Amino acid sequence: MTANAADFAGAGCGRRYEKELETHFRDCMLFYLDGRIRFERYCYGEAACLVFSVWAHGFDADGKILWDREPEFESQQKAIPRVLTDIRAEDGALQFDDAFKHYVQTEEFAEDKANGYGKWKVFWLKRKRK
């Protein structure tokens, strides 16, 4: 499946997609205007926090995610999605690796300072996109 990561970013800085029906972890995919992708895994519960995250610089022609580096641990390597296999027509949810669970859009954001997307960078990315 041919895909452009920037197409999933929306009109703002980007969009967050969260894996549906998760019970142990909160897995999120963030898509940005410049085509970058960020996977984040959070734990649930009292000590909820970021477990790990990795960056990608888009998709190849077959929909495979081009991760900048592989996670260090095997459990993390198994957690990250590898290939975009479908986009659900009714709500735009993303399916990776033919898995049962989809990633559904949960948020569209105007900036993401924590990950290097402040107001000025977003301004220039929007100008470049036009």
mmCIF file of N, CA, C and O in Angstrom, residues 23-100:
data_model
loop_
_atom_site.group_PDB
_atom_site.id
_atom_site.type_symbol
_atom_site.label_atom_id
_atom_site.label_comp_id
_atom_site.label_asym_id
_atom_site.label_seq_id
_atom_site.Cartn_x
_atom_site.Cartn_y
_atom_site.Cartn_z
ATOM 1 N N THR A 23 -5.366 -2.822 26.704
ATOM 2 C CA THR A 23 -5.599 -2.915 28.143
ATOM 3 C C THR A 23 -4.322 -2.734 28.963
ATOM 4 O O THR A 23 -4.368 -2.222 30.067
ATOM 5 N N HIS A 24 -3.182 -3.162 28.433
ATOM 6 C CA HIS A 24 -1.939 -3.103 29.208
ATOM 7 C C HIS A 24 -1.108 -1.870 28.893
ATOM 8 O O HIS A 24 -0.455 -1.316 29.769
ATOM 9 N N PHE A 25 -1.095 -1.466 27.628
ATOM 10 C CA PHE A 25 -0.296 -0.329 27.193
ATOM 11 C C PHE A 25 -1.155 0.600 26.351
ATOM 12 O O PHE A 25 -2.161 0.186 25.792
ATOM 13 N N ARG A 26 -0.730 1.828 26.254
ATOM 14 C CA ARG A 26 -1.359 2.799 25.362
ATOM 15 C C ARG A 26 -0.368 3.058 24.240
ATOM 16 O O ARG A 26 0.637 3.734 24.430
ATOM 17 N N ASP A 27 -0.628 2.482 23.071
ATOM 18 C CA ASP A 27 0.248 2.640 21.914
ATOM 19 C C ASP A 27 -0.293 3.743 21.019
ATOM 20 O O ASP A 27 -1.469 3.727 20.647
ATOM 21 N N CYS A 28 0.573 4.687 20.667
ATOM 22 C CA CYS A 28 0.160 5.836 19.861
ATOM 23 C C CYS A 28 1.093 5.997 18.664
ATOM 24 O O CYS A 28 2.291 5.748 18.758
ATOM 25 N N MET A 29 0.511 6.435 17.564
ATOM 26 C CA MET A 29 1.270 6.815 16.368
ATOM 27 C C MET A 29 0.981 8.290 16.134
ATOM 28 O O MET A 29 -0.181 8.689 16.068
ATOM 29 N N LEU A 30 2.031 9.101 16.011
ATOM 30 C CA LEU A 30 1.879 10.521 15.740
ATOM 31 C C LEU A 30 2.426 10.799 14.344
ATOM 32 O O LEU A 30 3.537 10.362 14.018
ATOM 33 N N PHE A 31 1.646 11.486 13.539
ATOM 34 C CA PHE A 31 2.036 11.839 12.179
ATOM 35 C C PHE A 31 2.165 13.352 12.090
ATOM 36 O O PHE A 31 1.297 14.080 12.552
ATOM 37 N N TYR A 32 3.264 13.823 11.490
ATOM 38 C CA TYR A 32 3.567 15.247 11.425
ATOM 39 C C TYR A 32 3.558 15.752 9.985
ATOM 40 O O TYR A 32 3.718 14.972 9.037
ATOM 41 N N LEU A 33 3.413 17.079 9.825
ATOM 42 C CA LEU A 33 3.334 17.724 8.511
ATOM 43 C C LEU A 33 4.518 17.413 7.601
ATOM 44 O O LEU A 33 4.375 17.362 6.388
ATOM 45 N N ASP A 34 5.694 17.246 8.182
ATOM 46 C CA ASP A 34 6.888 17.001 7.373
ATOM 47 C C ASP A 34 7.082 15.526 7.009
ATOM 48 O O ASP A 34 8.096 15.154 6.436
ATOM 49 N N GLY A 35 6.091 14.689 7.331
ATOM 50 C CA GLY A 35 6.169 13.271 6.972
ATOM 51 C C GLY A 35 6.815 12.389 8.018
ATOM 52 O O GLY A 35 6.948 11.181 7.815
ATOM 53 N N ARG A 36 7.219 12.963 9.139
ATOM 54 C CA ARG A 36 7.817 12.165 10.214
ATOM 55 C C ARG A 36 6.717 11.422 10.961
ATOM 56 O O ARG A 36 5.569 11.872 11.034
ATOM 57 N N ILE A 37 7.084 10.293 11.536
ATOM 58 C CA ILE A 37 6.174 9.456 12.316
ATOM 59 C C ILE A 37 6.849 9.174 13.654
ATOM 60 O O ILE A 37 8.058 8.942 13.704
ATOM 61 N N ARG A 38 6.067 9.170 14.719
ATOM 62 C CA ARG A 38 6.595 8.829 16.042
ATOM 63 C C ARG A 38 5.678 7.794 16.665
ATOM 64 O O ARG A 38 4.467 7.982 16.730
ATOM 65 N N PHE A 39 6.266 6.697 17.113
ATOM 66 C CA PHE A 39 5.533 5.682 17.871
ATOM 67 C C PHE A 39 5.843 5.909 19.336
ATOM 68 O O PHE A 39 7.006 6.068 19.717
ATOM 69 N N GLU A 40 4.798 5.907 20.168
ATOM 70 C CA GLU A 40 4.978 6.053 21.616
ATOM 71 C C GLU A 40 4.200 4.951 22.326
ATOM 72 O O GLU A 40 3.061 4.666 21.964
ATOM 73 N N ARG A 41 4.818 4.367 23.332
ATOM 74 C CA ARG A 41 4.138 3.375 24.176
ATOM 75 C C ARG A 41 4.147 3.890 25.609
ATOM 76 O O ARG A 41 5.195 4.242 26.154
ATOM 77 N N TYR A 42 2.949 3.952 26.192
ATOM 78 C CA TYR A 42 2.769 4.377 27.581
ATOM 79 C C TYR A 42 2.230 3.210 28.384
ATOM 80 O O TYR A 42 1.511 2.365 27.853
ATOM 81 N N CYS A 43 2.549 3.173 29.662
ATOM 82 C CA CYS A 43 1.943 2.182 30.542
ATOM 83 C C CYS A 43 0.704 2.805 31.182
ATOM 84 O O CYS A 43 0.567 4.023 31.239
ATOM 85 N N TYR A 44 -0.201 1.971 31.614
ATOM 86 C CA TYR A 44 -1.410 2.428 32.297
ATOM 87 C C TYR A 44 -1.216 2.298 33.804
ATOM 88 O O TYR A 44 -0.286 1.680 34.273
ATOM 89 N N GLY A 45 -2.128 2.857 34.549
ATOM 90 C CA GLY A 45 -2.137 2.662 35.991
ATOM 91 C C GLY A 45 -1.579 3.842 36.762
ATOM 92 O O GLY A 45 -1.423 4.941 36.248
ATOM 93 N N GLU A 46 -1.270 3.571 38.030
ATOM 94 C CA GLU A 46 -0.792 4.607 38.946
ATOM 95 C C GLU A 46 0.481 5.283 38.465
ATOM 96 O O GLU A 46 0.645 6.473 38.585
ATOM 97 N N ALA A 47 1.386 4.508 37.943
ATOM 98 C CA ALA A 47 2.677 5.041 37.506
ATOM 99 C C ALA A 47 2.705 5.223 35.992
ATOM 100 O O ALA A 47 3.716 4.972 35.349
ATOM 101 N N ALA A 48 1.596 5.659 35.408
ATOM 102 C CA ALA A 48 1.513 5.817 33.964
ATOM 103 C C ALA A 48 2.603 6.766 33.463
ATOM 104 O O ALA A 48 2.762 7.870 33.963
ATOM 105 N N CYS A 49 3.371 6.290 32.475
ATOM 106 C CA CYS A 49 4.450 7.095 31.928
ATOM 107 C C CYS A 49 4.844 6.549 30.560
ATOM 108 O O CYS A 49 4.416 5.477 30.156
ATOM 109 N N LEU A 50 5.681 7.297 29.880
ATOM 110 C CA LEU A 50 6.200 6.867 28.591
ATOM 111 C C LEU A 50 7.176 5.709 28.816
ATOM 112 O O LEU A 50 8.117 5.827 29.594
ATOM 113 N N VAL A 51 6.947 4.598 28.137
ATOM 114 C CA VAL A 51 7.827 3.436 28.249
ATOM 115 C C VAL A 51 8.971 3.559 27.249
ATOM 116 O O VAL A 51 10.132 3.416 27.596
ATOM 117 N N PHE A 52 8.632 3.829 25.986
ATOM 118 C CA PHE A 52 9.647 4.078 24.969
ATOM 119 C C PHE A 52 8.989 4.735 23.758
ATOM 120 O O PHE A 52 7.767 4.730 23.614
ATOM 121 N N SER A 53 9.819 5.306 22.894
ATOM 122 C CA SER A 53 9.335 5.896 21.656
ATOM 123 C C SER A 53 10.420 5.767 20.598
ATOM 124 O O SER A 53 11.603 5.676 20.913
ATOM 125 N N VAL A 54 9.999 5.759 19.347
ATOM 126 C CA VAL A 54 10.925 5.711 18.215
ATOM 127 C C VAL A 54 10.380 6.597 17.098
ATOM 128 O O VAL A 54 9.177 6.802 16.983
ATOM 129 N N TRP A 55 11.292 7.110 16.281
ATOM 130 C CA TRP A 55 10.957 7.976 15.161
ATOM 131 C C TRP A 55 11.137 7.235 13.840
ATOM 132 O O TRP A 55 11.998 6.368 13.722
ATOM 133 N N ALA A 56 10.342 7.645 12.861
ATOM 134 C CA ALA A 56 10.485 7.142 11.497
ATOM 135 C C ALA A 56 10.430 8.335 10.552
ATOM 136 O O ALA A 56 9.896 9.387 10.896
ATOM 137 N N HIS A 57 10.972 8.161 9.369
ATOM 138 C CA HIS A 57 10.963 9.248 8.396
ATOM 139 C C HIS A 57 10.006 8.970 7.238
ATOM 140 O O HIS A 57 10.214 9.427 6.124
ATOM 141 N N GLY A 58 8.943 8.218 7.505
ATOM 142 C CA GLY A 58 7.901 8.005 6.505
ATOM 143 C C GLY A 58 7.702 6.550 6.147
ATOM 144 O O GLY A 58 8.076 5.639 6.897
ATOM 145 N N PHE A 59 7.074 6.346 4.984
ATOM 146 C CA PHE A 59 6.778 5.014 4.455
ATOM 147 C C PHE A 59 7.557 4.805 3.165
ATOM 148 O O PHE A 59 7.828 5.763 2.442
ATOM 149 N N ASP A 60 7.858 3.549 2.839
ATOM 150 C CA ASP A 60 8.399 3.268 1.514
ATOM 151 C C ASP A 60 7.223 3.027 0.563
ATOM 152 O O ASP A 60 6.056 3.171 0.949
ATOM 153 N N ALA A 61 7.489 2.647 -0.661
ATOM 154 C CA ALA A 61 6.442 2.477 -1.683
ATOM 155 C C ALA A 61 5.458 1.360 -1.339
ATOM 156 O O ALA A 61 4.322 1.361 -1.832
ATOM 157 N N ASP A 62 5.865 0.413 -0.504
ATOM 158 C CA ASP A 62 4.993 -0.705 -0.136
ATOM 159 C C ASP A 62 4.256 -0.482 1.179
ATOM 160 O O ASP A 62 3.610 -1.391 1.688
ATOM 161 N N GLY A 63 4.379 0.696 1.772
ATOM 162 C CA GLY A 63 3.715 0.995 3.037
ATOM 163 C C GLY A 63 4.507 0.590 4.263
ATOM 164 O O GLY A 63 4.011 0.677 5.378
ATOM 165 N N LYS A 64 5.745 0.159 4.066
ATOM 166 C CA LYS A 64 6.596 -0.217 5.196
ATOM 167 C C LYS A 64 7.105 1.048 5.882
ATOM 168 O O LYS A 64 7.560 1.987 5.231
ATOM 169 N N ILE A 65 7.017 1.077 7.215
ATOM 170 C CA ILE A 65 7.484 2.230 7.975
ATOM 171 C C ILE A 65 9.015 2.223 8.009
ATOM 172 O O ILE A 65 9.632 1.200 8.304
ATOM 173 N N LEU A 66 9.602 3.363 7.712
ATOM 174 C CA LEU A 66 11.054 3.495 7.664
ATOM 175 C C LEU A 66 11.552 4.040 9.004
ATOM 176 O O LEU A 66 11.748 5.248 9.172
ATOM 177 N N TRP A 67 11.743 3.138 9.961
ATOM 178 C CA TRP A 67 12.178 3.538 11.299
ATOM 179 C C TRP A 67 13.607 4.058 11.235
ATOM 180 O O TRP A 67 14.459 3.493 10.554
ATOM 181 N N ASP A 68 13.878 5.142 11.970
ATOM 182 C CA ASP A 68 15.225 5.714 12.000
ATOM 183 C C ASP A 68 16.227 4.764 12.652
ATOM 184 O O ASP A 68 17.373 4.693 12.257
ATOM 185 N N ARG A 69 15.778 4.073 13.688
ATOM 186 C CA ARG A 69 16.603 3.047 14.340
ATOM 187 C C ARG A 69 15.672 2.039 14.998
ATOM 188 O O ARG A 69 14.560 2.377 15.387
ATOM 189 N N GLU A 70 16.143 0.842 15.115
ATOM 190 C CA GLU A 70 15.364 -0.201 15.777
ATOM 191 C C GLU A 70 15.464 -0.031 17.289
ATOM 192 O O GLU A 70 16.525 0.340 17.800
ATOM 193 N N PRO A 71 14.393 -0.310 18.009
ATOM 194 C CA PRO A 71 14.482 -0.281 19.474
ATOM 195 C C PRO A 71 15.510 -1.293 19.971
ATOM 196 O O PRO A 71 15.791 -2.291 19.305
ATOM 197 N N GLU A 72 16.025 -1.039 21.143
ATOM 198 C CA GLU A 72 17.100 -1.866 21.698
ATOM 199 C C GLU A 72 16.621 -3.256 22.135
ATOM 200 O O GLU A 72 17.309 -4.244 21.943
ATOM 201 N N PHE A 73 15.440 -3.326 22.744
ATOM 202 C CA PHE A 73 14.974 -4.574 23.331
ATOM 203 C C PHE A 73 13.995 -5.306 22.420
ATOM 204 O O PHE A 73 13.218 -4.687 21.696
ATOM 205 N N GLU A 74 14.029 -6.623 22.502
ATOM 206 C CA GLU A 74 13.180 -7.454 21.643
ATOM 207 C C GLU A 74 11.689 -7.167 21.856
ATOM 208 O O GLU A 74 10.927 -7.119 20.896
ATOM 209 N N SER A 75 11.261 -6.963 23.087
ATOM 210 C CA SER A 75 9.848 -6.676 23.353
ATOM 211 C C SER A 75 9.420 -5.371 22.680
ATOM 212 O O SER A 75 8.296 -5.264 22.189
ATOM 213 N N GLN A 76 10.319 -4.405 22.623
ATOM 214 C CA GLN A 76 10.020 -3.146 21.952
ATOM 215 C C GLN A 76 9.998 -3.329 20.432
ATOM 216 O O GLN A 76 9.157 -2.746 19.745
ATOM 217 N N GLN A 77 10.895 -4.157 19.922
ATOM 218 C CA GLN A 77 10.926 -4.428 18.489
ATOM 219 C C GLN A 77 9.634 -5.089 18.027
ATOM 220 O O GLN A 77 9.132 -4.799 16.937
ATOM 221 N N LYS A 78 9.077 -5.955 18.870
ATOM 222 C CA LYS A 78 7.819 -6.623 18.535
ATOM 223 C C LYS A 78 6.618 -5.679 18.649
ATOM 224 O O LYS A 78 5.601 -5.894 18.008
ATOM 225 N N ALA A 79 6.737 -4.633 19.464
ATOM 226 C CA ALA A 79 5.614 -3.723 19.717
ATOM 227 C C ALA A 79 5.373 -2.736 18.581
ATOM 228 O O ALA A 79 4.233 -2.329 18.355
ATOM 229 N N ILE A 80 6.424 -2.338 17.872
ATOM 230 C CA ILE A 80 6.243 -1.297 16.863
ATOM 231 C C ILE A 80 5.615 -1.855 15.587
ATOM 232 O O ILE A 80 5.930 -2.951 15.154
ATOM 233 N N PRO A 81 4.712 -1.094 14.999
ATOM 234 C CA PRO A 81 4.115 -1.500 13.724
ATOM 235 C C PRO A 81 5.166 -1.470 12.618
ATOM 236 O O PRO A 81 6.115 -0.688 12.674
ATOM 237 N N ARG A 82 4.983 -2.309 11.621
ATOM 238 C CA ARG A 82 5.965 -2.403 10.536
ATOM 239 C C ARG A 82 5.430 -1.948 9.178
ATOM 240 O O ARG A 82 6.111 -1.259 8.442
ATOM 241 N N VAL A 83 4.189 -2.370 8.843
ATOM 242 C CA VAL A 83 3.655 -2.100 7.511
ATOM 243 C C VAL A 83 2.202 -1.648 7.609
ATOM 244 O O VAL A 83 1.395 -2.292 8.281
ATOM 245 N N LEU A 84 1.867 -0.547 6.936
ATOM 246 C CA LEU A 84 0.486 -0.089 6.852
ATOM 247 C C LEU A 84 -0.237 -0.996 5.868
ATOM 248 O O LEU A 84 0.133 -1.063 4.692
ATOM 249 N N THR A 85 -1.235 -1.733 6.337
ATOM 250 C CA THR A 85 -1.913 -2.699 5.473
ATOM 251 C C THR A 85 -3.311 -2.284 5.050
ATOM 252 O O THR A 85 -3.820 -2.798 4.067
ATOM 253 N N ASP A 86 -3.944 -1.349 5.795
ATOM 254 C CA ASP A 86 -5.296 -0.931 5.411
ATOM 255 C C ASP A 86 -5.661 0.380 6.097
ATOM 256 O O ASP A 86 -5.127 0.710 7.155
ATOM 257 N N ILE A 87 -6.569 1.103 5.472
ATOM 258 C CA ILE A 87 -7.168 2.298 6.058
ATOM 259 C C ILE A 87 -8.669 2.052 6.045
ATOM 260 O O ILE A 87 -9.263 1.874 4.976
ATOM 261 N N ARG A 88 -9.267 1.989 7.225
ATOM 262 C CA ARG A 88 -10.694 1.689 7.341
ATOM 263 C C ARG A 88 -11.501 2.840 6.734
ATOM 264 O O ARG A 88 -11.342 3.991 7.129
ATOM 265 N N ALA A 89 -12.372 2.535 5.794
ATOM 266 C CA ALA A 89 -13.108 3.549 5.034
ATOM 267 C C ALA A 89 -14.036 4.397 5.902
ATOM 268 O O ALA A 89 -14.115 5.611 5.724
ATOM 269 N N GLU A 90 -14.728 3.789 6.848
ATOM 270 C CA GLU A 90 -15.748 4.530 7.594
ATOM 271 C C GLU A 90 -15.193 5.573 8.555
ATOM 272 O O GLU A 90 -15.836 6.586 8.815
ATOM 273 N N ASP A 91 -14.003 5.375 9.108
ATOM 274 C CA ASP A 91 -13.484 6.352 10.069
ATOM 275 C C ASP A 91 -12.000 6.695 9.877
ATOM 276 O O ASP A 91 -11.440 7.457 10.660
ATOM 277 N N GLY A 92 -11.365 6.156 8.864
ATOM 278 C CA GLY A 92 -9.965 6.462 8.594
ATOM 279 C C GLY A 92 -8.984 5.818 9.548
ATOM 280 O O GLY A 92 -7.823 6.213 9.598
ATOM 281 N N ALA A 93 -9.435 4.829 10.320
ATOM 282 C CA ALA A 93 -8.535 4.128 11.243
ATOM 283 C C ALA A 93 -7.472 3.373 10.442
ATOM 284 O O ALA A 93 -7.732 2.870 9.351
ATOM 285 N N LEU A 94 -6.280 3.297 10.999
ATOM 286 C CA LEU A 94 -5.146 2.677 10.316
ATOM 287 C C LEU A 94 -4.891 1.272 10.846
ATOM 288 O O LEU A 94 -4.910 1.056 12.055
ATOM 289 N N GLN A 95 -4.654 0.342 9.944
ATOM 290 C CA GLN A 95 -4.325 -1.028 10.319
ATOM 291 C C GLN A 95 -2.879 -1.299 9.911
ATOM 292 O O GLN A 95 -2.481 -1.002 8.783
ATOM 293 N N PHE A 96 -2.116 -1.853 10.827
ATOM 294 C CA PHE A 96 -0.725 -2.201 10.562
ATOM 295 C C PHE A 96 -0.535 -3.702 10.713
ATOM 296 O O PHE A 96 -1.107 -4.319 11.609
ATOM 297 N N ASP A 97 0.252 -4.278 9.841
ATOM 298 C CA ASP A 97 0.652 -5.680 9.926
ATOM 299 C C ASP A 97 -0.542 -6.642 9.935
ATOM 300 O O ASP A 97 -0.474 -7.716 10.535
ATOM 301 N N ASP A 98 -1.639 -6.275 9.295
ATOM 302 C CA ASP A 98 -2.862 -7.087 9.242
ATOM 303 C C ASP A 98 -3.385 -7.452 10.627
ATOM 304 O O ASP A 98 -4.061 -8.463 10.799
ATOM 305 N N ALA A 99 -3.075 -6.648 11.636
ATOM 306 C CA ALA A 99 -3.508 -6.920 13.007
ATOM 307 C C ALA A 99 -5.007 -6.652 13.160
ATOM 308 O O ALA A 99 -5.587 -5.839 12.440
ATOM 309 N N PHE A 100 -5.615 -7.298 14.140
ATOM 310 C CA PHE A 100 -7.036 -7.130 14.427
ATOM 311 C C PHE A 100 -7.341 -5.711 14.911
ATOM 312 O O PHE A 100 -8.334 -5.101 14.536
#
